[in-house]
Each structure stands twice: as structure tokens, then as C-alpha cells.
């Protein structure tokens, strides 16, 4: 399997590679790849002072076609204290996905850190992937430490990446956190597999700091009031402790029988 | 005459002195901005019955007290989902921006969120700020935490002002207003020494709130790098209905303004 999700083309566009293939539809790109590409584009954009990403919000407005795509970066507010920046994927002349990020200058202030979740570390976790799609050889390696995709209810997993988002370009910490968070809906699913689809239509990350190390823990719970919409609440941690939260809005729809 | 945050309509509004920020008397507070944004979203039609799933408010610059523009645009229309944007601007510059996502409703499996808390009637009527019991247009009943107590906080919040003349806050607007209070309820910063204004506010809804009494359960966390993150659960009398977050810009207080001093000593 290829060692990247995208290849940068000579015209600046990004060509999706096999790992970017859609999990619900092969003519589309998957959310993990899209989240990684836009996170990577935001981290690469310059800031006027040293900053960290405090929030990352991704709206998937239309399916992203499995074809070369352009990423457009627009700073909405580019200050020395904070930066609000958009990264959009344009396909067929239309914005199909839009990420926005809030970056904040770094300075010293009081600390209030959360206790780490009580799960085994990545080295002590069995090599059980979240889904068979992420099986042996896939560039996203996952190890489930709680719950299971076959059993409805909360789930948690460690994730790491044995590939670049963009071929030959170092993967940034935000991309790692965003891509891992996009899988939170799978181990915490509340619906019967094969009967309901639960694609996420957005992804939001709220970060106290960038994750450190190669592994990210996603501890996820899906809740729903039963109105065709689900909400995934994920706690994000690394081997040092909790570094943020993530949410996904799920579009719950019955899968029509093949017959 | 009604007492409201704003007057005006159809894109052009005027912020009254009831919308003044606790951090700076020339600027609007986040509660009022969140209220108007939620109102504009709620009154925009959809092609099918939908619920608000997410509202993300970015405060790019201060929005002044007085005249300003606020316009709600549908950025992606559809029968399955709708993306909206609300742009606040003053002097031709964007001051705040909201992105929102609404999703069509249909019957599906239920999985409830759980939180244990007393009803508003069982909660003592202790306001967030004693000198200004309807601070930021909100009636508050604080159960724990608060402006002068360090650590997590919770309490019931209800709008005490209209958004516009004769336009009362709906349950959805009340939720947006209440969410902005998470940072004040759960501060980890000695109030007279640090300023910790929020520069964004995001709310993720599981269902629409059923009443204007909103229970706010908040905790502030920080890696000690000049910013902080507030994690909030919003509930009504039936149970939790949303999660909210705020990013706080943390810096030593410069010369405290009178209103900030008042808030700190309240």
C-alpha cells in the first residue's frame, strides 16, 4: 500500500491515493484523509507570532470526489495575538469541504490539566484495529482498548500513522489528532451495523495543546435523541495525558435493503 | 417598552448598553452576540424539518456598542442538511462569524446522555454577580463555582432580557446565551489578576432544548500556555442536550477598567 494519503501535483493540487478512498462510497474521499489534508494546510500557513491551534472545525458540505483537488487558504483575521484561518477544498468550482481554525499566541499562564483516562498505553494494547478497513498494512494503525465496532456503546482506541498525509511532507500534530478523531464514531457506534449508516458531516477539535509522541488516544461516546442525528463526544489524550475534546455530528439513515 | 440587547432588524442592528461586555464598556458581550446569532439562524427557513446540530462562533475582533451589521446566509442549501453563516461586521470589517449546521430529523435509535443535577426550583437563588444579579442579561442560580471561586462550576441560567424589542429569547437562544457563561462559572484564574475573555464559542446539540432555563456544568482546563479550554455540558429539566466549548485568551490584567473591577469584586 502507498505510504501517503495524497500526492502533491505540479499545479499545486492534491491527488488522492488509495488510503484516501471513501469508506461509504469509493467514488469519494474518506473523512480521515480530508481532515488530515486540511489540518496539514492550516499548520503550514504562516502566523505572525508563535501560535498553537486551539480549535479546528471541519464541515463536509458535499462528498469530496476521488479526483485531484485544490486547497484554498484564507486568513479571516491574521493578528499577532490570534489568527482565524479557513482552508477549503474546491472541486468542480464548488466548495465541498471547509475547515476553520483558531490559533492563539503562546505565553505563560496558570495550568489546570485533566487526569489521563484509565486505559492501557499503546504498547500494552492488543493489535486489534477499530475496523477491518484499518487492518494490517493500512497506513492508519489502530489498537482498540475499550468497546468494539460490533458492539453498540462507548469505545476507545490508540491511533498512529505509518504514512504521510502528503507524500514526502512531515505529518503535523494537528493532522494526527484530527485524523484519529474522525474515527471516533466507529468504535462508539450506537446503531446496528448494516442497518444504519452513520457518516459524520462535521468534525470539531478543541485542544489545550498539541499532542506529543506518535500515538493519539480517542475515548468516544455516541449519544442521540433519536431524531436521525448523532453526536460523538471524544476525549483526546496522548501518553502524557488529556489534550482536548472532539465531536462529530452523525447523519443517521437506515440502509435500504439490497433486495 | 421592552428591555433588549438590540434594536433594529433586516441586517442592520444597534447594540444597546444592555449588551456591554464585562471586559470593555465599548464592546458587546459574547452572550448578546451568541443570542442574536442563534436568533438569526433559528428564523432562517429550511427545506425540510431540521434541528440545529452545531453552532460555532468566532470572535475575530470586538463588535462595538452602537450600530453594526449582522447578516445570516445559507452557504449550502439542501433537504438533508443546511450550512449557514452569520457575519457580524462594523466599519466594513468582519468582527464575528458564526458557522452553523442543521440536519434533517427522522426517527432513529436513542442513546441518552446522563447528568445528575437539581431542578431550578431546588437550586438556591444565588446569582453569579451579587452587585449585578442580571449580569449580561441572564438570571443565574449558582450551584457551585462562580466568578470568585476557582474550579469547576454549575448552575441554572435563564434570559432576563429580550434579544430585540418584543422578541423574547427562545429555548435555543437561551442555550446559546447560557453556553457563554461556562468560562465565568468555572474560572481557574484569580479574577482581578488575569483576563480570560473567550474568543470562540461552539455548541454541539443532541436535541433542541425544551425550556429557557438552562443548566450549565462547566470545567476550565489549560496547559498553561496563554490559552484555556472550557468544556461545558448544557441540560434542561429533561436531561443533557448539548456540549459546548470556549477558547479563552489568557493574559495578565492590564489596568482593570471600572466594569471589570466591579465584576471582580461582585
Tab-separated table of N, CA and C in Angstrom, chain B residues 17-148:
chain	number	residue	atom	x	y	z
B	17	UNK	N	-26.948	49.590	25.625
B	17	UNK	CA	-25.968	49.436	26.714
B	17	UNK	C	-26.203	48.151	27.524
B	18	UNK	N	-27.299	47.451	27.235
B	18	UNK	CA	-27.520	46.160	27.898
B	18	UNK	C	-26.619	45.076	27.314
B	19	UNK	N	-25.987	45.366	26.172
B	19	UNK	CA	-25.114	44.385	25.516
B	19	UNK	C	-23.630	44.621	25.843
B	20	UNK	N	-23.338	45.508	26.810
B	20	UNK	CA	-21.942	45.876	27.124
B	20	UNK	C	-21.151	44.696	27.696
B	21	UNK	N	-19.916	44.569	27.215
B	21	UNK	CA	-19.024	43.498	27.664
B	21	UNK	C	-18.499	43.762	29.079
B	22	UNK	N	-18.338	42.704	29.886
B	22	UNK	CA	-17.730	42.903	31.211
B	22	UNK	C	-16.243	43.248	31.100
B	23	UNK	N	-15.645	43.019	29.923
B	23	UNK	CA	-14.201	43.260	29.757
B	23	UNK	C	-13.916	44.654	29.246
B	24	UNK	N	-14.866	45.259	28.518
B	24	UNK	CA	-14.637	46.585	27.943
B	24	UNK	C	-15.985	47.238	27.643
B	25	UNK	N	-16.256	48.416	28.231
B	25	UNK	CA	-17.593	49.017	28.088
B	25	UNK	C	-17.923	49.494	26.678
B	26	UNK	N	-16.936	49.540	25.762
B	26	UNK	CA	-17.232	49.960	24.387
B	26	UNK	C	-17.585	48.778	23.494
B	27	UNK	N	-17.428	47.567	24.027
B	27	UNK	CA	-17.635	46.379	23.201
B	27	UNK	C	-18.870	45.607	23.633
B	28	UNK	N	-19.390	44.800	22.690
B	28	UNK	CA	-20.528	43.920	23.015
B	28	UNK	C	-20.036	42.666	23.734
B	29	UNK	N	-20.879	42.136	24.590
B	29	UNK	CA	-20.515	40.887	25.263
B	29	UNK	C	-20.901	39.675	24.415
B	30	UNK	N	-20.236	38.571	24.728
B	30	UNK	CA	-20.425	37.342	23.963
B	30	UNK	C	-21.822	36.758	24.105
B	31	UNK	N	-22.450	37.001	25.247
B	31	UNK	CA	-23.804	36.471	25.474
B	31	UNK	C	-24.773	37.082	24.460
B	32	UNK	N	-24.666	38.405	24.279
B	32	UNK	CA	-25.567	39.104	23.353
B	32	UNK	C	-25.301	38.659	21.912
B	33	UNK	N	-24.028	38.563	21.547
B	33	UNK	CA	-23.666	38.157	20.177
B	33	UNK	C	-24.179	36.742	19.895
B	34	UNK	N	-23.975	35.842	20.856
B	34	UNK	CA	-24.448	34.461	20.682
B	34	UNK	C	-25.975	34.434	20.557
B	35	UNK	N	-26.659	35.286	21.329
B	35	UNK	CA	-28.124	35.331	21.294
B	35	UNK	C	-28.623	35.780	19.925
B	36	UNK	N	-28.045	36.857	19.391
B	36	UNK	CA	-28.502	37.366	18.097
B	36	UNK	C	-28.190	36.349	16.986
B	37	UNK	N	-27.005	35.742	17.050
B	37	UNK	CA	-26.637	34.751	16.027
B	37	UNK	C	-27.623	33.583	16.047
B	38	UNK	N	-27.925	33.064	17.237
B	38	UNK	CA	-28.852	31.926	17.346
B	38	UNK	C	-30.245	32.326	16.850
B	39	UNK	N	-30.657	33.553	17.159
B	39	UNK	CA	-31.969	34.040	16.709
B	39	UNK	C	-32.030	34.111	15.178
B	40	UNK	N	-30.952	34.637	14.565
B	40	UNK	CA	-30.945	34.767	13.098
B	40	UNK	C	-30.953	33.390	12.429
B	41	UNK	N	-30.247	32.439	13.018
B	41	UNK	CA	-30.225	31.076	12.462
B	41	UNK	C	-31.608	30.438	12.594
B	42	UNK	N	-32.178	30.573	13.800
B	42	UNK	CA	-33.461	29.939	14.090
B	42	UNK	C	-34.582	30.470	13.200
B	43	UNK	N	-34.484	31.713	12.765
B	43	UNK	CA	-35.557	32.299	11.963
B	43	UNK	C	-35.305	32.164	10.456
B	44	UNK	N	-34.223	31.467	10.082
B	44	UNK	CA	-33.969	31.190	8.664
B	44	UNK	C	-34.673	29.886	8.290
B	45	UNK	N	-35.499	29.898	7.214
B	45	UNK	CA	-36.251	28.674	6.883
B	45	UNK	C	-35.365	27.540	6.357
B	46	UNK	N	-35.868	26.303	6.468
B	46	UNK	CA	-35.177	25.132	5.926
B	46	UNK	C	-36.094	24.442	4.929
B	47	UNK	N	-35.531	23.621	4.051
B	47	UNK	CA	-36.321	22.927	3.025
B	47	UNK	C	-37.055	21.717	3.596
B	48	UNK	N	-36.619	21.234	4.776
B	48	UNK	CA	-37.262	20.086	5.434
B	48	UNK	C	-37.154	20.330	6.935
B	49	UNK	N	-37.950	19.607	7.759
B	49	UNK	CA	-37.795	19.789	9.211
B	49	UNK	C	-36.371	19.426	9.641
B	50	UNK	N	-35.677	20.352	10.298
B	50	UNK	CA	-34.281	20.130	10.691
B	50	UNK	C	-34.058	20.551	12.123
B	51	UNK	N	-32.944	20.047	12.714
B	51	UNK	CA	-32.521	20.543	14.018
B	51	UNK	C	-31.127	21.152	13.882
B	52	UNK	N	-30.838	22.123	14.755
B	52	UNK	CA	-29.503	22.708	14.778
B	52	UNK	C	-28.569	21.700	15.437
B	53	UNK	N	-27.535	21.273	14.704
B	53	UNK	CA	-26.586	20.300	15.248
B	53	UNK	C	-25.341	20.991	15.809
B	54	UNK	N	-24.905	22.048	15.158
B	54	UNK	CA	-23.693	22.731	15.642
B	54	UNK	C	-23.760	24.215	15.353
B	55	UNK	N	-23.259	24.989	16.300
B	55	UNK	CA	-23.113	26.433	16.123
B	55	UNK	C	-21.704	26.782	16.592
B	56	UNK	N	-20.892	27.376	15.716
B	56	UNK	CA	-19.521	27.754	16.071
B	56	UNK	C	-19.373	29.253	15.872
B	57	UNK	N	-19.093	29.975	16.955
B	57	UNK	CA	-18.965	31.433	16.907
B	57	UNK	C	-17.505	31.821	17.096
B	58	UNK	N	-16.952	32.551	16.147
B	58	UNK	CA	-15.595	33.070	16.263
B	58	UNK	C	-15.650	34.561	16.503
B	59	UNK	N	-14.960	35.003	17.533
B	59	UNK	CA	-14.910	36.429	17.822
B	59	UNK	C	-13.565	36.926	17.303
B	60	UNK	N	-13.578	37.449	16.076
B	60	UNK	CA	-12.335	37.853	15.414
B	60	UNK	C	-11.847	39.197	15.939
B	61	UNK	N	-12.776	40.075	16.241
B	61	UNK	CA	-12.471	41.418	16.754
B	61	UNK	C	-13.632	41.814	17.659
B	62	UNK	N	-13.437	42.855	18.480
B	62	UNK	CA	-14.590	43.326	19.264
B	62	UNK	C	-15.670	43.891	18.332
B	63	UNK	N	-16.942	43.631	18.662
B	63	UNK	CA	-18.061	44.273	17.966
B	63	UNK	C	-18.497	45.443	18.845
B	64	UNK	N	-18.512	46.675	18.298
B	64	UNK	CA	-18.772	47.834	19.149
B	64	UNK	C	-20.225	47.930	19.618
B	65	UNK	N	-20.420	48.594	20.752
B	65	UNK	CA	-21.748	49.030	21.167
B	65	UNK	C	-22.175	50.089	20.147
B	66	UNK	N	-23.466	50.118	19.786
B	66	UNK	CA	-23.930	51.048	18.755
B	66	UNK	C	-24.281	50.305	17.485
B	67	UNK	N	-24.162	50.952	16.344
B	67	UNK	CA	-24.611	50.365	15.075
B	67	UNK	C	-23.612	49.356	14.518
B	68	UNK	N	-24.140	48.300	13.937
B	68	UNK	CA	-23.309	47.274	13.281
B	68	UNK	C	-24.222	46.478	12.347
B	69	UNK	N	-23.608	45.606	11.545
B	69	UNK	CA	-24.384	44.756	10.639
B	69	UNK	C	-24.296	43.300	11.087
B	70	UNK	N	-25.365	42.549	10.922
B	70	UNK	CA	-25.358	41.102	11.177
B	70	UNK	C	-26.246	40.451	10.127
B	71	UNK	N	-25.636	39.606	9.306
B	71	UNK	CA	-26.357	39.011	8.179
B	71	UNK	C	-26.198	37.497	8.205
B	72	UNK	N	-27.315	36.787	8.056
B	72	UNK	CA	-27.294	35.324	8.026
B	72	UNK	C	-27.448	34.851	6.579
B	73	UNK	N	-26.535	33.999	6.134
B	73	UNK	CA	-26.536	33.489	4.759
B	73	UNK	C	-26.530	31.968	4.783
B	74	UNK	N	-27.296	31.343	3.893
B	74	UNK	CA	-27.222	29.892	3.738
B	74	UNK	C	-26.076	29.608	2.775
B	75	UNK	N	-25.046	28.903	3.236
B	75	UNK	CA	-23.881	28.646	2.376
B	75	UNK	C	-24.028	27.328	1.632
B	76	UNK	N	-24.915	26.457	2.129
B	76	UNK	CA	-25.173	25.212	1.419
B	76	UNK	C	-26.595	24.808	1.762
B	77	UNK	N	-27.473	24.847	0.779
B	77	UNK	CA	-28.885	24.522	0.992
B	77	UNK	C	-29.115	23.069	0.607
B	78	UNK	N	-29.996	22.412	1.288
B	78	UNK	CA	-30.328	21.041	0.931
B	78	UNK	C	-31.492	20.537	1.756
B	79	UNK	N	-32.027	19.385	1.375
B	79	UNK	CA	-33.133	18.785	2.131
B	79	UNK	C	-32.624	17.913	3.264
B	80	UNK	N	-31.338	17.470	3.160
B	80	UNK	CA	-30.751	16.602	4.184
B	80	UNK	C	-29.989	17.407	5.217
B	81	UNK	N	-29.313	18.439	4.786
B	81	UNK	CA	-28.620	19.318	5.718
B	81	UNK	C	-28.487	20.714	5.138
B	82	UNK	N	-28.191	21.653	6.036
B	82	UNK	CA	-28.045	23.043	5.633
B	82	UNK	C	-26.867	23.642	6.406
B	83	UNK	N	-25.973	24.323	5.688
B	83	UNK	CA	-24.889	25.050	6.345
B	83	UNK	C	-25.212	26.538	6.280
B	84	UNK	N	-25.035	27.224	7.397
B	84	UNK	CA	-25.313	28.660	7.440
B	84	UNK	C	-24.111	29.407	8.000
B	85	UNK	N	-24.092	30.702	7.681
B	85	UNK	CA	-23.058	31.557	8.228
B	85	UNK	C	-23.720	32.856	8.671
B	86	UNK	N	-23.329	33.357	9.835
B	86	UNK	CA	-23.767	34.678	10.260
B	86	UNK	C	-22.518	35.549	10.357
B	87	UNK	N	-22.516	36.657	9.663
B	87	UNK	CA	-21.362	37.570	9.717
B	87	UNK	C	-21.764	38.840	10.457
B	88	UNK	N	-21.030	39.161	11.517
B	88	UNK	CA	-21.171	40.433	12.228
B	88	UNK	C	-20.080	41.341	11.674
B	89	UNK	N	-20.431	42.582	11.305
B	89	UNK	CA	-19.382	43.471	10.815
B	89	UNK	C	-19.640	44.897	11.264
B	90	UNK	N	-18.539	45.644	11.295
B	90	UNK	CA	-18.601	47.042	11.708
B	90	UNK	C	-17.517	47.773	10.926
B	91	UNK	N	-17.858	48.882	10.320
B	91	UNK	CA	-16.892	49.633	9.519
B	91	UNK	C	-16.331	48.816	8.374
B	92	UNK	N	-17.143	47.895	7.837
B	92	UNK	CA	-16.710	47.103	6.688
B	92	UNK	C	-15.819	45.921	7.039
B	93	UNK	N	-15.548	45.729	8.346
B	93	UNK	CA	-14.669	44.639	8.760
B	93	UNK	C	-15.471	43.582	9.502
B	94	UNK	N	-15.172	42.288	9.229
B	94	UNK	CA	-15.839	41.205	9.967
B	94	UNK	C	-15.364	41.241	11.423
B	95	UNK	N	-16.296	41.296	12.357
B	95	UNK	CA	-15.915	41.290	13.773
B	95	UNK	C	-16.179	39.925	14.414
B	96	UNK	N	-17.228	39.258	13.960
B	96	UNK	CA	-17.539	37.927	14.483
B	96	UNK	C	-18.185	37.124	13.371
B	97	UNK	N	-17.983	35.822	13.432
B	97	UNK	CA	-18.523	34.966	12.385
B	97	UNK	C	-19.054	33.686	13.017
B	98	UNK	N	-20.192	33.259	12.552
B	98	UNK	CA	-20.789	32.034	13.063
B	98	UNK	C	-20.958	31.064	11.911
B	99	UNK	N	-20.561	29.810	12.124
B	99	UNK	CA	-20.945	28.794	11.149
B	99	UNK	C	-21.887	27.838	11.872
B	100	UNK	N	-22.911	27.394	11.162
B	100	UNK	CA	-23.902	26.515	11.791
B	100	UNK	C	-24.268	25.397	10.841
B	101	UNK	N	-24.655	24.274	11.435
B	101	UNK	CA	-25.048	23.096	10.660
B	101	UNK	C	-26.407	22.632	11.160
B	102	UNK	N	-27.359	22.511	10.241
B	102	UNK	CA	-28.669	21.949	10.595
B	102	UNK	C	-28.858	20.659	9.806
B	103	UNK	N	-29.466	19.655	10.459
B	103	UNK	CA	-29.617	18.332	9.857
B	103	UNK	C	-31.088	17.930	9.919
B	104	UNK	N	-31.586	17.303	8.864
B	104	UNK	CA	-32.988	16.869	8.798
B	104	UNK	C	-33.267	15.859	9.930
B	105	UNK	N	-34.491	15.850	10.424
B	105	UNK	CA	-34.829	14.936	11.503
B	105	UNK	C	-35.665	13.773	10.979
B	106	UNK	N	-35.437	12.589	11.561
B	106	UNK	CA	-36.140	11.364	11.185
B	106	UNK	C	-35.971	10.412	12.374
B	107	UNK	N	-36.879	9.442	12.557
B	107	UNK	CA	-36.776	8.545	13.718
B	107	UNK	C	-35.563	7.624	13.588
B	108	UNK	N	-34.842	7.433	14.699
B	108	UNK	CA	-33.645	6.577	14.717
B	108	UNK	C	-33.406	6.110	16.154
B	109	UNK	N	-32.452	5.170	16.377
B	109	UNK	CA	-32.215	4.691	17.747
B	109	UNK	C	-31.768	5.814	18.693
B	110	UNK	N	-32.106	5.633	19.980
B	110	UNK	CA	-31.813	6.621	21.018
B	110	UNK	C	-30.647	6.134	21.880
B	111	UNK	N	-29.786	7.042	22.296
B	111	UNK	CA	-28.743	6.733	23.268
B	111	UNK	C	-28.545	7.975	24.122
B	112	UNK	N	-29.046	7.917	25.363
B	112	UNK	CA	-29.109	9.114	26.196
B	112	UNK	C	-27.784	9.462	26.853
B	113	UNK	N	-27.603	10.748	27.070
B	113	UNK	CA	-26.511	11.290	27.858
B	113	UNK	C	-27.025	11.361	29.304
B	114	UNK	N	-26.145	11.268	30.271
B	114	UNK	CA	-26.584	11.248	31.669
B	114	UNK	C	-25.872	12.333	32.465
B	115	UNK	N	-26.619	13.032	33.321
B	115	UNK	CA	-26.043	14.018	34.234
B	115	UNK	C	-27.029	14.150	35.397
B	116	UNK	N	-26.511	14.215	36.612
B	116	UNK	CA	-27.375	14.335	37.791
B	116	UNK	C	-27.279	15.762	38.326
B	117	UNK	N	-28.426	16.427	38.504
B	117	UNK	CA	-28.437	17.811	38.970
B	117	UNK	C	-29.826	18.147	39.489
B	118	UNK	N	-29.922	19.137	40.367
B	118	UNK	CA	-31.245	19.509	40.899
B	118	UNK	C	-32.029	20.345	39.896
B	119	UNK	N	-33.325	20.502	40.108
B	119	UNK	CA	-34.156	21.354	39.245
B	119	UNK	C	-33.891	22.825	39.606
B	120	UNK	N	-34.323	23.755	38.755
B	120	UNK	CA	-34.117	25.178	39.099
B	120	UNK	C	-34.784	25.552	40.426
B	121	UNK	N	-35.948	24.949	40.704
B	121	UNK	CA	-36.664	25.278	41.942
B	121	UNK	C	-35.917	24.802	43.180
B	122	UNK	N	-35.132	23.727	43.015
B	122	UNK	CA	-34.367	23.194	44.153
B	122	UNK	C	-33.016	23.882	44.316
B	123	UNK	N	-32.674	24.802	43.374
B	123	UNK	CA	-31.364	25.450	43.409
B	123	UNK	C	-31.491	26.816	44.074
B	124	UNK	N	-30.668	27.100	45.102
B	124	UNK	CA	-30.776	28.392	45.780
B	124	UNK	C	-30.549	29.561	44.812
B	125	UNK	N	-31.275	30.657	45.037
B	125	UNK	CA	-31.228	31.799	44.118
B	125	UNK	C	-29.993	32.663	44.397
B	126	UNK	N	-28.799	32.068	44.218
B	126	UNK	CA	-27.556	32.823	44.404
B	126	UNK	C	-27.064	33.242	43.017
B	127	UNK	N	-27.048	34.567	42.729
B	127	UNK	CA	-26.639	34.987	41.382
B	127	UNK	C	-25.131	34.898	41.179
B	128	UNK	N	-24.715	34.885	39.904
B	128	UNK	CA	-23.290	34.830	39.571
B	128	UNK	C	-22.574	36.074	40.089
B	129	UNK	N	-23.188	37.251	39.930
B	129	UNK	CA	-22.601	38.506	40.399
B	129	UNK	C	-23.626	39.182	41.306
B	130	UNK	N	-23.308	39.333	42.611
B	130	UNK	CA	-24.296	39.861	43.563
B	130	UNK	C	-24.687	41.302	43.258
B	131	UNK	N	-23.701	42.128	42.818
B	131	UNK	CA	-23.999	43.544	42.574
B	131	UNK	C	-24.807	43.736	41.305
B	132	UNK	N	-24.745	42.746	40.435
B	132	UNK	CA	-25.411	42.859	39.135
B	132	UNK	C	-26.084	41.519	38.863
B	133	UNK	N	-27.193	41.244	39.592
B	133	UNK	CA	-27.772	39.902	39.550
B	133	UNK	C	-28.261	39.501	38.159
B	134	UNK	N	-28.478	40.471	37.260
B	134	UNK	CA	-28.883	40.104	35.897
B	134	UNK	C	-27.759	40.442	34.924
B	135	UNK	N	-26.526	40.192	35.349
B	135	UNK	CA	-25.332	40.418	34.546
B	135	UNK	C	-25.502	39.773	33.175
B	136	UNK	N	-25.126	40.523	32.153
B	136	UNK	CA	-25.177	40.055	30.764
B	136	UNK	C	-26.576	39.580	30.363
B	137	UNK	N	-27.609	40.148	31.008
B	137	UNK	CA	-28.975	39.808	30.610
B	137	UNK	C	-29.400	38.413	31.007
B	138	UNK	N	-28.754	37.865	32.058
B	138	UNK	CA	-29.060	36.498	32.480
B	138	UNK	C	-29.402	36.449	33.957
B	139	UNK	N	-30.459	35.715	34.261
B	139	UNK	CA	-30.764	35.397	35.656
B	139	UNK	C	-30.018	34.101	35.980
B	140	UNK	N	-29.281	34.084	37.098
B	140	UNK	CA	-28.458	32.908	37.403
B	140	UNK	C	-28.762	32.356	38.789
B	141	UNK	N	-28.697	31.055	38.916
B	141	UNK	CA	-28.783	30.366	40.211
B	141	UNK	C	-27.580	29.444	40.288
B	142	UNK	N	-26.563	29.882	41.046
B	142	UNK	CA	-25.286	29.186	41.025
B	142	UNK	C	-25.247	28.084	42.080
B	143	UNK	N	-24.924	26.888	41.615
B	143	UNK	CA	-24.862	25.725	42.495
B	143	UNK	C	-23.440	25.545	43.016
B	144	UNK	N	-22.437	25.717	42.146
B	144	UNK	CA	-21.034	25.602	42.548
B	144	UNK	C	-20.192	26.460	41.627
B	145	UNK	N	-18.971	26.765	42.063
B	145	UNK	CA	-18.090	27.605	41.257
B	145	UNK	C	-18.548	29.048	41.277
B	146	UNK	N	-18.229	29.792	40.223
B	146	UNK	CA	-18.606	31.201	40.150
B	146	UNK	C	-17.403	32.063	39.841
B	147	UNK	N	-17.631	33.383	39.790
B	147	UNK	CA	-16.568	34.297	39.352
B	147	UNK	C	-15.389	34.363	40.307
B	148	UNK	N	-15.637	34.233	41.596
B	148	UNK	CA	-14.556	34.435	42.562
B	148	UNK	C	-14.060	33.111	43.146
